[in-house]
Amino acid sequence: MGAGAMTAKEAKSSRKGRGGGALHPALGLRLYAMLTAPGARRRARRALEAMVQRGEEDPARGRERLGEASLPRPAAPLVWIHVGDSRQSLGLRDLIKRVRDDREDIAFLITCEQDELSRTDRGE
């Protein structure tokens, strides 16, 4: 073996301690297959029901969590902006106005973390 070359055992050993990074290809493929296989929607519903029973999810948001829209999609091009908390949304009014000055046809969808919105609604 040349300088700097590793045996297969050494290469495997060096990969173990890396942490972070991408999923192992086989795991990613298995996850994809599980999520797209027949019955995946049924499994997702069961998981969501369990989260509701444990108090980890709002039952009113079930359809949304499963990717079902509560409103029809606008015919216009859509810009989706997700903010982590309500404070981050404060600057959006100016951004939206500037975009609309150039493109009146664009629709905006602004989403925020559920817990943050709940706290804001309660005045916290």
mmCIF file with all atom_site columns, C-alpha atoms in Angstrom:
data_model
loop_
_atom_site.group_PDB
_atom_site.id
_atom_site.type_symbol
_atom_site.label_atom_id
_atom_site.label_alt_id
_atom_site.label_comp_id
_atom_site.label_asym_id
_atom_site.label_entity_id
_atom_site.label_seq_id
_atom_site.pdbx_PDB_ins_code
_atom_site.Cartn_x
_atom_site.Cartn_y
_atom_site.Cartn_z
_atom_site.occupancy
_atom_site.B_iso_or_equiv
_atom_site.pdbx_formal_charge
_atom_site.auth_seq_id
_atom_site.auth_comp_id
_atom_site.auth_asym_id
_atom_site.auth_atom_id
_atom_site.pdbx_PDB_model_num
ATOM 1   C CA . MET A 1 1   ? 0.000   0.000  0.000  1.00 0.00 ? 1   MET A CA 1
ATOM 2   C CA . GLY A 1 2   ? 1.200   3.512  -0.799 1.00 0.00 ? 2   GLY A CA 1
ATOM 3   C CA . ALA A 1 3   ? 1.740   6.351  1.632  1.00 0.00 ? 3   ALA A CA 1
ATOM 4   C CA . GLY A 1 4   ? -1.498  7.674  3.077  1.00 0.00 ? 4   GLY A CA 1
ATOM 5   C CA . ALA A 1 5   ? -3.547  4.659  1.908  1.00 0.00 ? 5   ALA A CA 1
ATOM 6   C CA . MET A 1 6   ? -5.933  3.034  4.409  1.00 0.00 ? 6   MET A CA 1
ATOM 7   C CA . THR A 1 7   ? -7.121  -0.488 4.716  1.00 0.00 ? 7   THR A CA 1
ATOM 8   C CA . ALA A 1 8   ? -10.879 -1.072 4.491  1.00 0.00 ? 8   ALA A CA 1
ATOM 9   C CA . LYS A 1 9   ? -10.946 -1.674 8.255  1.00 0.00 ? 9   LYS A CA 1
ATOM 10  C CA . GLU A 1 10  ? -9.198  1.654  8.956  1.00 0.00 ? 10  GLU A CA 1
ATOM 11  C CA . ALA A 1 11  ? -11.540 3.529  6.634  1.00 0.00 ? 11  ALA A CA 1
ATOM 12  C CA . LYS A 1 12  ? -14.606 2.027  8.334  1.00 0.00 ? 12  LYS A CA 1
ATOM 13  C CA . SER A 1 13  ? -13.192 2.888  11.748 1.00 0.00 ? 13  SER A CA 1
ATOM 14  C CA . SER A 1 14  ? -12.511 6.510  10.761 1.00 0.00 ? 14  SER A CA 1
ATOM 15  C CA . ARG A 1 15  ? -16.092 6.976  9.523  1.00 0.00 ? 15  ARG A CA 1
ATOM 16  C CA . LYS A 1 16  ? -17.593 5.842  12.837 1.00 0.00 ? 16  LYS A CA 1
ATOM 17  C CA . GLY A 1 17  ? -16.441 8.831  14.860 1.00 0.00 ? 17  GLY A CA 1
ATOM 18  C CA . ARG A 1 18  ? -17.416 11.600 12.456 1.00 0.00 ? 18  ARG A CA 1
ATOM 19  C CA . GLY A 1 19  ? -20.812 12.462 13.896 1.00 0.00 ? 19  GLY A CA 1
ATOM 20  C CA . GLY A 1 20  ? -23.229 14.824 12.124 1.00 0.00 ? 20  GLY A CA 1
ATOM 21  C CA . GLY A 1 21  ? -23.221 14.758 8.345  1.00 0.00 ? 21  GLY A CA 1
ATOM 22  C CA . ALA A 1 22  ? -25.617 13.064 5.991  1.00 0.00 ? 22  ALA A CA 1
ATOM 23  C CA . LEU A 1 23  ? -27.543 9.875  6.565  1.00 0.00 ? 23  LEU A CA 1
ATOM 24  C CA . HIS A 1 24  ? -25.949 6.652  5.523  1.00 0.00 ? 24  HIS A CA 1
ATOM 25  C CA . PRO A 1 25  ? -27.195 6.029  1.950  1.00 0.00 ? 25  PRO A CA 1
ATOM 26  C CA . ALA A 1 26  ? -28.958 2.781  2.894  1.00 0.00 ? 26  ALA A CA 1
ATOM 27  C CA . LEU A 1 27  ? -30.767 4.477  5.786  1.00 0.00 ? 27  LEU A CA 1
ATOM 28  C CA . GLY A 1 28  ? -31.836 7.364  3.579  1.00 0.00 ? 28  GLY A CA 1
ATOM 29  C CA . LEU A 1 29  ? -33.169 4.940  0.977  1.00 0.00 ? 29  LEU A CA 1
ATOM 30  C CA . ARG A 1 30  ? -35.051 2.953  3.624  1.00 0.00 ? 30  ARG A CA 1
ATOM 31  C CA . LEU A 1 31  ? -36.542 6.161  5.044  1.00 0.00 ? 31  LEU A CA 1
ATOM 32  C CA . TYR A 1 32  ? -37.613 7.293  1.565  1.00 0.00 ? 32  TYR A CA 1
ATOM 33  C CA . ALA A 1 33  ? -39.186 3.898  0.859  1.00 0.00 ? 33  ALA A CA 1
ATOM 34  C CA . MET A 1 34  ? -41.026 3.938  4.169  1.00 0.00 ? 34  MET A CA 1
ATOM 35  C CA . LEU A 1 35  ? -42.442 7.416  3.578  1.00 0.00 ? 35  LEU A CA 1
ATOM 36  C CA . THR A 1 36  ? -43.527 6.772  -0.005 1.00 0.00 ? 36  THR A CA 1
ATOM 37  C CA . ALA A 1 37  ? -44.711 3.181  0.354  1.00 0.00 ? 37  ALA A CA 1
ATOM 38  C CA . PRO A 1 38  ? -48.374 2.222  0.416  1.00 0.00 ? 38  PRO A CA 1
ATOM 39  C CA . GLY A 1 39  ? -49.664 2.783  3.924  1.00 0.00 ? 39  GLY A CA 1
ATOM 40  C CA . ALA A 1 40  ? -47.297 5.670  4.677  1.00 0.00 ? 40  ALA A CA 1
ATOM 41  C CA . ARG A 1 41  ? -50.207 8.091  4.999  1.00 0.00 ? 41  ARG A CA 1
ATOM 42  C CA . ARG A 1 42  ? -51.938 5.718  7.397  1.00 0.00 ? 42  ARG A CA 1
ATOM 43  C CA . ARG A 1 43  ? -48.739 5.483  9.503  1.00 0.00 ? 43  ARG A CA 1
ATOM 44  C CA . ALA A 1 44  ? -48.451 9.277  9.498  1.00 0.00 ? 44  ALA A CA 1
ATOM 45  C CA . ARG A 1 45  ? -52.054 9.606  10.700 1.00 0.00 ? 45  ARG A CA 1
ATOM 46  C CA . ARG A 1 46  ? -51.414 7.104  13.512 1.00 0.00 ? 46  ARG A CA 1
ATOM 47  C CA . ALA A 1 47  ? -48.274 8.950  14.568 1.00 0.00 ? 47  ALA A CA 1
ATOM 48  C CA . LEU A 1 48  ? -50.169 12.254 14.549 1.00 0.00 ? 48  LEU A CA 1
ATOM 49  C CA . GLU A 1 49  ? -53.013 10.753 16.617 1.00 0.00 ? 49  GLU A CA 1
ATOM 50  C CA . ALA A 1 50  ? -50.481 9.524  19.175 1.00 0.00 ? 50  ALA A CA 1
ATOM 51  C CA . MET A 1 51  ? -48.928 12.998 19.361 1.00 0.00 ? 51  MET A CA 1
ATOM 52  C CA . VAL A 1 52  ? -52.381 14.531 19.930 1.00 0.00 ? 52  VAL A CA 1
ATOM 53  C CA . GLN A 1 53  ? -53.094 12.025 22.714 1.00 0.00 ? 53  GLN A CA 1
ATOM 54  C CA . ARG A 1 54  ? -49.781 12.894 24.406 1.00 0.00 ? 54  ARG A CA 1
ATOM 55  C CA . GLY A 1 55  ? -50.628 16.609 24.163 1.00 0.00 ? 55  GLY A CA 1
ATOM 56  C CA . GLU A 1 56  ? -47.752 17.296 21.774 1.00 0.00 ? 56  GLU A CA 1
ATOM 57  C CA . GLU A 1 57  ? -49.922 18.455 18.873 1.00 0.00 ? 57  GLU A CA 1
ATOM 58  C CA . ASP A 1 58  ? -53.039 20.565 18.412 1.00 0.00 ? 58  ASP A CA 1
ATOM 59  C CA . PRO A 1 59  ? -55.856 18.352 17.074 1.00 0.00 ? 59  PRO A CA 1
ATOM 60  C CA . ALA A 1 60  ? -57.205 21.247 15.010 1.00 0.00 ? 60  ALA A CA 1
ATOM 61  C CA . ARG A 1 61  ? -54.003 21.259 12.929 1.00 0.00 ? 61  ARG A CA 1
ATOM 62  C CA . GLY A 1 62  ? -54.088 17.584 11.944 1.00 0.00 ? 62  GLY A CA 1
ATOM 63  C CA . ARG A 1 63  ? -54.946 18.082 8.276  1.00 0.00 ? 63  ARG A CA 1
ATOM 64  C CA . GLU A 1 64  ? -52.321 20.808 7.986  1.00 0.00 ? 64  GLU A CA 1
ATOM 65  C CA . ARG A 1 65  ? -49.665 18.547 9.524  1.00 0.00 ? 65  ARG A CA 1
ATOM 66  C CA . LEU A 1 66  ? -50.502 15.914 6.914  1.00 0.00 ? 66  LEU A CA 1
ATOM 67  C CA . GLY A 1 67  ? -49.939 18.417 4.123  1.00 0.00 ? 67  GLY A CA 1
ATOM 68  C CA . GLU A 1 68  ? -53.588 19.169 3.390  1.00 0.00 ? 68  GLU A CA 1
ATOM 69  C CA . ALA A 1 69  ? -54.195 22.863 2.756  1.00 0.00 ? 69  ALA A CA 1
ATOM 70  C CA . SER A 1 70  ? -57.097 24.585 4.506  1.00 0.00 ? 70  SER A CA 1
ATOM 71  C CA . LEU A 1 71  ? -57.403 27.168 1.731  1.00 0.00 ? 71  LEU A CA 1
ATOM 72  C CA . PRO A 1 72  ? -57.092 26.837 -2.035 1.00 0.00 ? 72  PRO A CA 1
ATOM 73  C CA . ARG A 1 73  ? -53.733 27.803 -3.494 1.00 0.00 ? 73  ARG A CA 1
ATOM 74  C CA . PRO A 1 74  ? -53.832 31.223 -5.171 1.00 0.00 ? 74  PRO A CA 1
ATOM 75  C CA . ALA A 1 75  ? -53.536 31.394 -8.955 1.00 0.00 ? 75  ALA A CA 1
ATOM 76  C CA . ALA A 1 76  ? -50.688 33.905 -8.581 1.00 0.00 ? 76  ALA A CA 1
ATOM 77  C CA . PRO A 1 77  ? -47.052 32.932 -7.988 1.00 0.00 ? 77  PRO A CA 1
ATOM 78  C CA . LEU A 1 78  ? -46.657 32.164 -4.288 1.00 0.00 ? 78  LEU A CA 1
ATOM 79  C CA . VAL A 1 79  ? -43.820 33.195 -1.967 1.00 0.00 ? 79  VAL A CA 1
ATOM 80  C CA . TRP A 1 80  ? -43.775 31.203 1.253  1.00 0.00 ? 80  TRP A CA 1
ATOM 81  C CA . ILE A 1 81  ? -41.959 32.783 4.190  1.00 0.00 ? 81  ILE A CA 1
ATOM 82  C CA . HIS A 1 82  ? -41.542 30.836 7.423  1.00 0.00 ? 82  HIS A CA 1
ATOM 83  C CA . VAL A 1 83  ? -40.432 32.693 10.542 1.00 0.00 ? 83  VAL A CA 1
ATOM 84  C CA . GLY A 1 84  ? -39.299 31.127 13.784 1.00 0.00 ? 84  GLY A CA 1
ATOM 85  C CA . ASP A 1 85  ? -41.114 33.601 16.004 1.00 0.00 ? 85  ASP A CA 1
ATOM 86  C CA . SER A 1 86  ? -43.499 36.540 15.733 1.00 0.00 ? 86  SER A CA 1
ATOM 87  C CA . ARG A 1 87  ? -40.718 39.112 16.223 1.00 0.00 ? 87  ARG A CA 1
ATOM 88  C CA . GLN A 1 88  ? -39.116 37.937 12.982 1.00 0.00 ? 88  GLN A CA 1
ATOM 89  C CA . SER A 1 89  ? -42.341 38.711 11.142 1.00 0.00 ? 89  SER A CA 1
ATOM 90  C CA . LEU A 1 90  ? -42.216 42.413 12.058 1.00 0.00 ? 90  LEU A CA 1
ATOM 91  C CA . GLY A 1 91  ? -39.919 43.285 9.163  1.00 0.00 ? 91  GLY A CA 1
ATOM 92  C CA . LEU A 1 92  ? -41.966 41.411 6.593  1.00 0.00 ? 92  LEU A CA 1
ATOM 93  C CA . ARG A 1 93  ? -44.440 44.202 5.920  1.00 0.00 ? 93  ARG A CA 1
ATOM 94  C CA . ASP A 1 94  ? -41.717 46.348 4.351  1.00 0.00 ? 94  ASP A CA 1
ATOM 95  C CA . LEU A 1 95  ? -40.295 43.400 2.395  1.00 0.00 ? 95  LEU A CA 1
ATOM 96  C CA . ILE A 1 96  ? -43.710 42.478 1.015  1.00 0.00 ? 96  ILE A CA 1
ATOM 97  C CA . LYS A 1 97  ? -44.439 46.085 0.059  1.00 0.00 ? 97  LYS A CA 1
ATOM 98  C CA . ARG A 1 98  ? -41.116 46.346 -1.825 1.00 0.00 ? 98  ARG A CA 1
ATOM 99  C CA . VAL A 1 99  ? -41.723 43.095 -3.692 1.00 0.00 ? 99  VAL A CA 1
ATOM 100 C CA . ARG A 1 100 ? -45.285 44.114 -4.556 1.00 0.00 ? 100 ARG A CA 1
ATOM 101 C CA . ASP A 1 101 ? -44.018 47.458 -5.895 1.00 0.00 ? 101 ASP A CA 1
ATOM 102 C CA . ASP A 1 102 ? -42.258 45.410 -8.600 1.00 0.00 ? 102 ASP A CA 1
ATOM 103 C CA . ARG A 1 103 ? -44.612 42.422 -8.857 1.00 0.00 ? 103 ARG A CA 1
ATOM 104 C CA . GLU A 1 104 ? -48.245 43.021 -7.923 1.00 0.00 ? 104 GLU A CA 1
ATOM 105 C CA . ASP A 1 105 ? -49.179 39.497 -9.010 1.00 0.00 ? 105 ASP A CA 1
ATOM 106 C CA . ILE A 1 106 ? -47.263 37.716 -6.212 1.00 0.00 ? 106 ILE A CA 1
ATOM 107 C CA . ALA A 1 107 ? -49.159 36.173 -3.286 1.00 0.00 ? 107 ALA A CA 1
ATOM 108 C CA . PHE A 1 108 ? -47.521 35.593 0.093  1.00 0.00 ? 108 PHE A CA 1
ATOM 109 C CA . LEU A 1 109 ? -47.925 32.816 2.632  1.00 0.00 ? 109 LEU A CA 1
ATOM 110 C CA . ILE A 1 110 ? -46.368 33.545 6.014  1.00 0.00 ? 110 ILE A CA 1
ATOM 111 C CA . THR A 1 111 ? -46.069 30.782 8.592  1.00 0.00 ? 111 THR A CA 1
ATOM 112 C CA . CYS A 1 112 ? -44.708 30.783 12.119 1.00 0.00 ? 112 CYS A CA 1
ATOM 113 C CA . GLU A 1 113 ? -44.022 28.155 14.763 1.00 0.00 ? 113 GLU A CA 1
ATOM 114 C CA . GLN A 1 114 ? -47.294 27.033 16.367 1.00 0.00 ? 114 GLN A CA 1
ATOM 115 C CA . ASP A 1 115 ? -46.157 27.455 19.967 1.00 0.00 ? 115 ASP A CA 1
ATOM 116 C CA . GLU A 1 116 ? -44.937 30.967 19.281 1.00 0.00 ? 116 GLU A CA 1
ATOM 117 C CA . LEU A 1 117 ? -48.279 31.955 17.757 1.00 0.00 ? 117 LEU A CA 1
ATOM 118 C CA . SER A 1 118 ? -50.149 30.447 20.694 1.00 0.00 ? 118 SER A CA 1
ATOM 119 C CA . ARG A 1 119 ? -48.076 32.494 23.163 1.00 0.00 ? 119 ARG A CA 1
ATOM 120 C CA . THR A 1 120 ? -48.628 35.634 21.085 1.00 0.00 ? 120 THR A CA 1
ATOM 121 C CA . ASP A 1 121 ? -52.389 35.041 21.000 1.00 0.00 ? 121 ASP A CA 1
ATOM 122 C CA . ARG A 1 122 ? -52.392 34.763 24.807 1.00 0.00 ? 122 ARG A CA 1
ATOM 123 C CA . GLY A 1 123 ? -50.474 38.044 25.139 1.00 0.00 ? 123 GLY A CA 1
ATOM 124 C CA . GLU A 1 124 ? -47.260 36.465 26.477 1.00 0.00 ? 124 GLU A CA 1
#
